[in-house]
PDB file of C-alpha atoms in Angstrom:
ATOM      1  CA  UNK A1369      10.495  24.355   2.159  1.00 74.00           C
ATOM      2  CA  UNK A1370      12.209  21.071   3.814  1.00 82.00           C
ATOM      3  CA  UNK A1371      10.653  20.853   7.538  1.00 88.00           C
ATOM      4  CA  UNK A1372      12.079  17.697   8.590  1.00 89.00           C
ATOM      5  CA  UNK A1373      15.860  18.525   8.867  1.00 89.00           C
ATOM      6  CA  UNK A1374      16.856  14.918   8.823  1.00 90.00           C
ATOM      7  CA  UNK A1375      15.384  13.624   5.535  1.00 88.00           C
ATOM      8  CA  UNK A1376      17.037  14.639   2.296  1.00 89.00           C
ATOM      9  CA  UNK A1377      15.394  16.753  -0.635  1.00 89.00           C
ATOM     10  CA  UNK A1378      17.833  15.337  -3.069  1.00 92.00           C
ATOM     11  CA  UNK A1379      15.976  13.045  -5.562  1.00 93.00           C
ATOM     12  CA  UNK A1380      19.394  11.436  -5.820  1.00 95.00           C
ATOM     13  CA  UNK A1381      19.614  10.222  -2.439  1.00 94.00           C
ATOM     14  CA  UNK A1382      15.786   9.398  -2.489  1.00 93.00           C
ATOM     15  CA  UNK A1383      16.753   6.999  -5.718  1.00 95.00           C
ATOM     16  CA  UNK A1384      19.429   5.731  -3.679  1.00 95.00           C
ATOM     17  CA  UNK A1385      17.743   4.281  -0.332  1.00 94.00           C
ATOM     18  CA  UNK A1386      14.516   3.014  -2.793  1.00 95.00           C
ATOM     19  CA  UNK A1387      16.581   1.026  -4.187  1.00 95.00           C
ATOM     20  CA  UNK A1388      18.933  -0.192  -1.580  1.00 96.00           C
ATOM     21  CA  UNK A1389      16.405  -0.869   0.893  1.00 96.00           C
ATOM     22  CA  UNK A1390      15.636  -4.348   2.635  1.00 96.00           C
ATOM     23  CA  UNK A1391      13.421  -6.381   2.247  1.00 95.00           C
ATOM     24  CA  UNK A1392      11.443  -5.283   5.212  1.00 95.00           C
ATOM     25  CA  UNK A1393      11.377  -1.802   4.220  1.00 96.00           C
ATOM     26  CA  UNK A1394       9.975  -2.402   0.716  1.00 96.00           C
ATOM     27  CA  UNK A1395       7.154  -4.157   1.813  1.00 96.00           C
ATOM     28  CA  UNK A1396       6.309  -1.258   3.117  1.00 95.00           C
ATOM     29  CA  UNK A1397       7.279   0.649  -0.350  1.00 95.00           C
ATOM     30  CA  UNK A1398       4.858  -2.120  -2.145  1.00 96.00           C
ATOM     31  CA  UNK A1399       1.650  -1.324  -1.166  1.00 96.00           C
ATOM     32  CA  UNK A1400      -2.128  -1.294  -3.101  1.00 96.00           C
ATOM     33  CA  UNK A1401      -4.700   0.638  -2.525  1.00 96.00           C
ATOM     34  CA  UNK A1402      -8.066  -0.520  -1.386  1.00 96.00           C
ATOM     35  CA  UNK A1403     -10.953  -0.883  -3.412  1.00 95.00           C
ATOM     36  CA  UNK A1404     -13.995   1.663  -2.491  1.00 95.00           C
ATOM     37  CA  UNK A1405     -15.857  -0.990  -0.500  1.00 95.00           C
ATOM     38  CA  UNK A1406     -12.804  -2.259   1.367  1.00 94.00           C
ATOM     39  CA  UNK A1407     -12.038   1.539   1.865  1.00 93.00           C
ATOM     40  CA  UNK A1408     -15.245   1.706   3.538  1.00 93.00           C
ATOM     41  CA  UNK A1409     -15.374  -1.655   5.506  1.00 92.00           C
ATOM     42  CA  UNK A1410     -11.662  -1.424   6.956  1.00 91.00           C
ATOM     43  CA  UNK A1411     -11.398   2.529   7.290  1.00 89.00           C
ATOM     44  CA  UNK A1412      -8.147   2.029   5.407  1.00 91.00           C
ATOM     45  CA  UNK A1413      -6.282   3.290   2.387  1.00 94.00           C
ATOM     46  CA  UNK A1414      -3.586   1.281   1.335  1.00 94.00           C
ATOM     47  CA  UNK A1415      -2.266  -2.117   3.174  1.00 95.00           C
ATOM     48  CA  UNK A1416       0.999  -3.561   1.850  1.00 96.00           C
ATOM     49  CA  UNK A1417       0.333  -6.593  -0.546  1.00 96.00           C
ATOM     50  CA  UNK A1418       1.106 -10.758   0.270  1.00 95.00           C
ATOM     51  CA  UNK A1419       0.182 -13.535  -1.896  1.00 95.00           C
ATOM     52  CA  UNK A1420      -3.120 -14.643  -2.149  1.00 94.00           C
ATOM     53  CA  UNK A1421      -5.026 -11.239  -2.106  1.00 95.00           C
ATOM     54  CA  UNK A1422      -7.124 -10.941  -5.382  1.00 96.00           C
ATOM     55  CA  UNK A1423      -6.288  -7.852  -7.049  1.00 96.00           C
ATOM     56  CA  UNK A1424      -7.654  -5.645 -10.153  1.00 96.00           C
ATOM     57  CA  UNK A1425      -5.016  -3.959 -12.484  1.00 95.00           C
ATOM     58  CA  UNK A1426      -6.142  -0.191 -13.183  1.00 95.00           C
ATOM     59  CA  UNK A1427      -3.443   0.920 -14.764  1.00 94.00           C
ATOM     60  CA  UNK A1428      -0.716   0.109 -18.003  1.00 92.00           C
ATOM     61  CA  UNK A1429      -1.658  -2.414 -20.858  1.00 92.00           C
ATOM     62  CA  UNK A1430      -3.321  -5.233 -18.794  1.00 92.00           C
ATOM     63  CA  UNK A1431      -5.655  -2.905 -17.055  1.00 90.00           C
ATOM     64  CA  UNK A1432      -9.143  -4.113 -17.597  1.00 86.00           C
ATOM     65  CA  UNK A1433     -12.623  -5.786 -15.089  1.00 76.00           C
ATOM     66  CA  UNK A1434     -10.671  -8.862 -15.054  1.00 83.00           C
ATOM     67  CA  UNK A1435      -9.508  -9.531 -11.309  1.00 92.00           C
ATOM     68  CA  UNK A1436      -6.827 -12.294 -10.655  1.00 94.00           C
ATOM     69  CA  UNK A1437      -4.979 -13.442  -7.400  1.00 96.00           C
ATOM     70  CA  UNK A1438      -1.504 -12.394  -6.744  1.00 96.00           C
ATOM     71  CA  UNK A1439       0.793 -15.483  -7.381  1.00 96.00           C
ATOM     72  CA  UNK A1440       4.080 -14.150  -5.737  1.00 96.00           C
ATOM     73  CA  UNK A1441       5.315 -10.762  -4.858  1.00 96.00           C
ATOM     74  CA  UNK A1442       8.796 -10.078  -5.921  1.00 96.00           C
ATOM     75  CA  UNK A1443      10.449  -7.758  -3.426  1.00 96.00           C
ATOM     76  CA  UNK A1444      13.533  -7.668  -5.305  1.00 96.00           C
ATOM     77  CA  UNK A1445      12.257  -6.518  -8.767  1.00 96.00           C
ATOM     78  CA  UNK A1446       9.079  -4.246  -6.337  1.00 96.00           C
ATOM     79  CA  UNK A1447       6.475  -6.271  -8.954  1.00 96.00           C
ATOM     80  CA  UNK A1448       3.647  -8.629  -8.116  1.00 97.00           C
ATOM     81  CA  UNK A1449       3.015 -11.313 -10.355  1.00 97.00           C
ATOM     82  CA  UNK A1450      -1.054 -11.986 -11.126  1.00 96.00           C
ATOM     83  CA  UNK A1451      -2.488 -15.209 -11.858  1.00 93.00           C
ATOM     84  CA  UNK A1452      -4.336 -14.479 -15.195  1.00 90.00           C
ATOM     85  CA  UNK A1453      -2.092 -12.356 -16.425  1.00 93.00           C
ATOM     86  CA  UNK A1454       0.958 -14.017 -18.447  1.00 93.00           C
ATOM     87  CA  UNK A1455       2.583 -13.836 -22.097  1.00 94.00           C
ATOM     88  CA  UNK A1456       4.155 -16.110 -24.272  1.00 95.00           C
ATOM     89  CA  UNK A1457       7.881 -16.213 -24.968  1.00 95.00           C
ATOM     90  CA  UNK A1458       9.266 -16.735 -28.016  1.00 96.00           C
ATOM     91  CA  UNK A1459       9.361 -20.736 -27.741  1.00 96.00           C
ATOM     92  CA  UNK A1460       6.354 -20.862 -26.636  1.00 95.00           C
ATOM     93  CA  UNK A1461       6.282 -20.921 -22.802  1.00 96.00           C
ATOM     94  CA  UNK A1462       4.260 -18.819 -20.957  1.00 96.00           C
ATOM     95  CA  UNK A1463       5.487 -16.592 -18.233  1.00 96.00           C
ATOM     96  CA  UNK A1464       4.114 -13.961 -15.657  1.00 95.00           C
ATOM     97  CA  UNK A1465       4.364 -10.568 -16.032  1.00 95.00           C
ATOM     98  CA  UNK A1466       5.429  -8.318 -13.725  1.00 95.00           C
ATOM     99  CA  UNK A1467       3.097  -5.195 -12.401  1.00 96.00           C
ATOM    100  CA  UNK A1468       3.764  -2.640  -9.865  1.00 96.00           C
ATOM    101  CA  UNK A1469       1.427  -2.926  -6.868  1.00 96.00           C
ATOM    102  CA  UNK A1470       0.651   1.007  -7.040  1.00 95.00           C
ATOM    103  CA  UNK A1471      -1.113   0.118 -10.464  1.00 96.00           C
ATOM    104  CA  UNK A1472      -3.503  -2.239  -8.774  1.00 96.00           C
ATOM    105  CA  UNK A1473      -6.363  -2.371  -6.480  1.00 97.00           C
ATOM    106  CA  UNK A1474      -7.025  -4.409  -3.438  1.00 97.00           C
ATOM    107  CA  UNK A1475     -10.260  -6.420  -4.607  1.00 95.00           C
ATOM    108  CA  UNK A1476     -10.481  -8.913  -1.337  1.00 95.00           C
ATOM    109  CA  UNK A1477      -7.974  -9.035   1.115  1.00 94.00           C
ATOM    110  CA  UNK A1478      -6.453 -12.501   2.345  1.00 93.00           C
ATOM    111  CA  UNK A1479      -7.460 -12.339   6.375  1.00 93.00           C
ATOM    112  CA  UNK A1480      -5.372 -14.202   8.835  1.00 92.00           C
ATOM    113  CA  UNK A1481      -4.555 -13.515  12.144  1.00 94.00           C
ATOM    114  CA  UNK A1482      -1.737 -11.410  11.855  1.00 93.00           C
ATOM    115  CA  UNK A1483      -3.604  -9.512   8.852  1.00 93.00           C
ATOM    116  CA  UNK A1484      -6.376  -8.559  11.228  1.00 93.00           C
ATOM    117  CA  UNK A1485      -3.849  -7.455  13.930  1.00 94.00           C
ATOM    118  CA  UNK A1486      -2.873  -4.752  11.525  1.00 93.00           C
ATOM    119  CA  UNK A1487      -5.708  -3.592  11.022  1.00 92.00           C
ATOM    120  CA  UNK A1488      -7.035  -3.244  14.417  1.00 92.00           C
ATOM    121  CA  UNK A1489      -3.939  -1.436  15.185  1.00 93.00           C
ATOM    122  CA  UNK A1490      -4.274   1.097  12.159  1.00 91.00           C
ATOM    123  CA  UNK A1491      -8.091   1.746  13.307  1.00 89.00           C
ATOM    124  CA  UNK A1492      -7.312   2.685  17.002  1.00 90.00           C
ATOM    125  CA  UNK A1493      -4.328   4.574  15.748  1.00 88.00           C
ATOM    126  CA  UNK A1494      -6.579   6.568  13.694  1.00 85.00           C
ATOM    127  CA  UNK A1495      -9.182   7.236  16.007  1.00 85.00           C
ATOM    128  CA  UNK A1496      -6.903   8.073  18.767  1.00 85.00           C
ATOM    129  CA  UNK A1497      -5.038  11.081  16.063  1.00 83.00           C
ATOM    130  CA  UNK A1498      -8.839  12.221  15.066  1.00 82.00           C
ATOM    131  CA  UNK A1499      -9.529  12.662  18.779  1.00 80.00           C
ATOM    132  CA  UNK A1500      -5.924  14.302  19.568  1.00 81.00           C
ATOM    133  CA  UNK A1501      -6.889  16.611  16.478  1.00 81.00           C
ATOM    134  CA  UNK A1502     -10.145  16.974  17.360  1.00 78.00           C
ATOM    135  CA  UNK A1503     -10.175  19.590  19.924  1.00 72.00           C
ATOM    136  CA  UNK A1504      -6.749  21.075  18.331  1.00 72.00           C
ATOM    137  CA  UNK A1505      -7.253  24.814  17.096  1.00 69.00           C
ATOM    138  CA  UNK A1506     -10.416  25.163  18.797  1.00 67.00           C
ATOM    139  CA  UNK A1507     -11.433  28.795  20.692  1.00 68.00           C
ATOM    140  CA  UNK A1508     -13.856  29.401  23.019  1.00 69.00           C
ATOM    141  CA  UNK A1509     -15.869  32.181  23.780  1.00 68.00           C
ATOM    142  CA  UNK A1510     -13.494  32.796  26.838  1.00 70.00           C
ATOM    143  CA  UNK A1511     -10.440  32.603  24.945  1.00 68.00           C
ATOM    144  CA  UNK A1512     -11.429  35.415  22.364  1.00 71.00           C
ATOM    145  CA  UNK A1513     -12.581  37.778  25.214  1.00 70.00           C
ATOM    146  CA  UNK A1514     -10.014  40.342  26.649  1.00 62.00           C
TER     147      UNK A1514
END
């Protein structure tokens, strides 16, 4: 059952704004997953990938231990290119090839300020939600008596 009476159920329409969106919005749409210890450390899923964060593939044909850092991410194509992982072309030349960042894993995140920002902000909005939820659906002895 739809709750939200503003969002579409139509997978056609869902197809549609994917792959329209700006480049602002699928940022947003390309984002990894944390690795368990990062998980743990940052109290974080998923962050939205950028360049130099070193990455593990997990998924497809190139999945493997090996971890490599993420060259460029393509917004317009929603692939990352990874710096180990390339194939030849017919003449010879060897090019990148393009992954989806759902089918990789966060192995070390590249920290700057503005990095760190985000996550600060993502940790207090958590803990302020838990602590809104906390006491949500919660009876008393008083409450039950009549």
């Amino acid at each position: 059952m739809k709750l939200n009476t503003n969002t579409s159920s139509k997978s056609k329409k869902h197809r549609a704004r994917y792959f329209q969106a700006n480049s602002s919005l699928r940022r947003t749409f390309m984002s990894s997953p944390l690795s368990k210890e990062l998980k743990q450390k940052h109290k974080i899923r998923s962050i939205p990938i950028r360049k130099d964060d070193e990455v593990q593939v997990v998924r497809g044909h190139y999945k493997g231990q090996q971890v490599g850092k993420v060259v460029s991410v393509y917004r317009k194509k929603y692939c990352i290119y990874i710096e180990r992982i390339q194939r030849e072309k017919a003449n010879g030349a060897s090019v990148y090839v393009g992954i989806h960042p759902s089918k990789v894993v966060i192995v070390k995140l590249k920290l700057d300020k503005y990095r760190k920002r985000i996550l600060e902000r993502r940790i207090t909005n958590r803990t302020k939600e838990e602590a809104r939820n906390k006491n949500k659906n919660k009876y008393t002895a008083m409450d039950t008596k009549k």
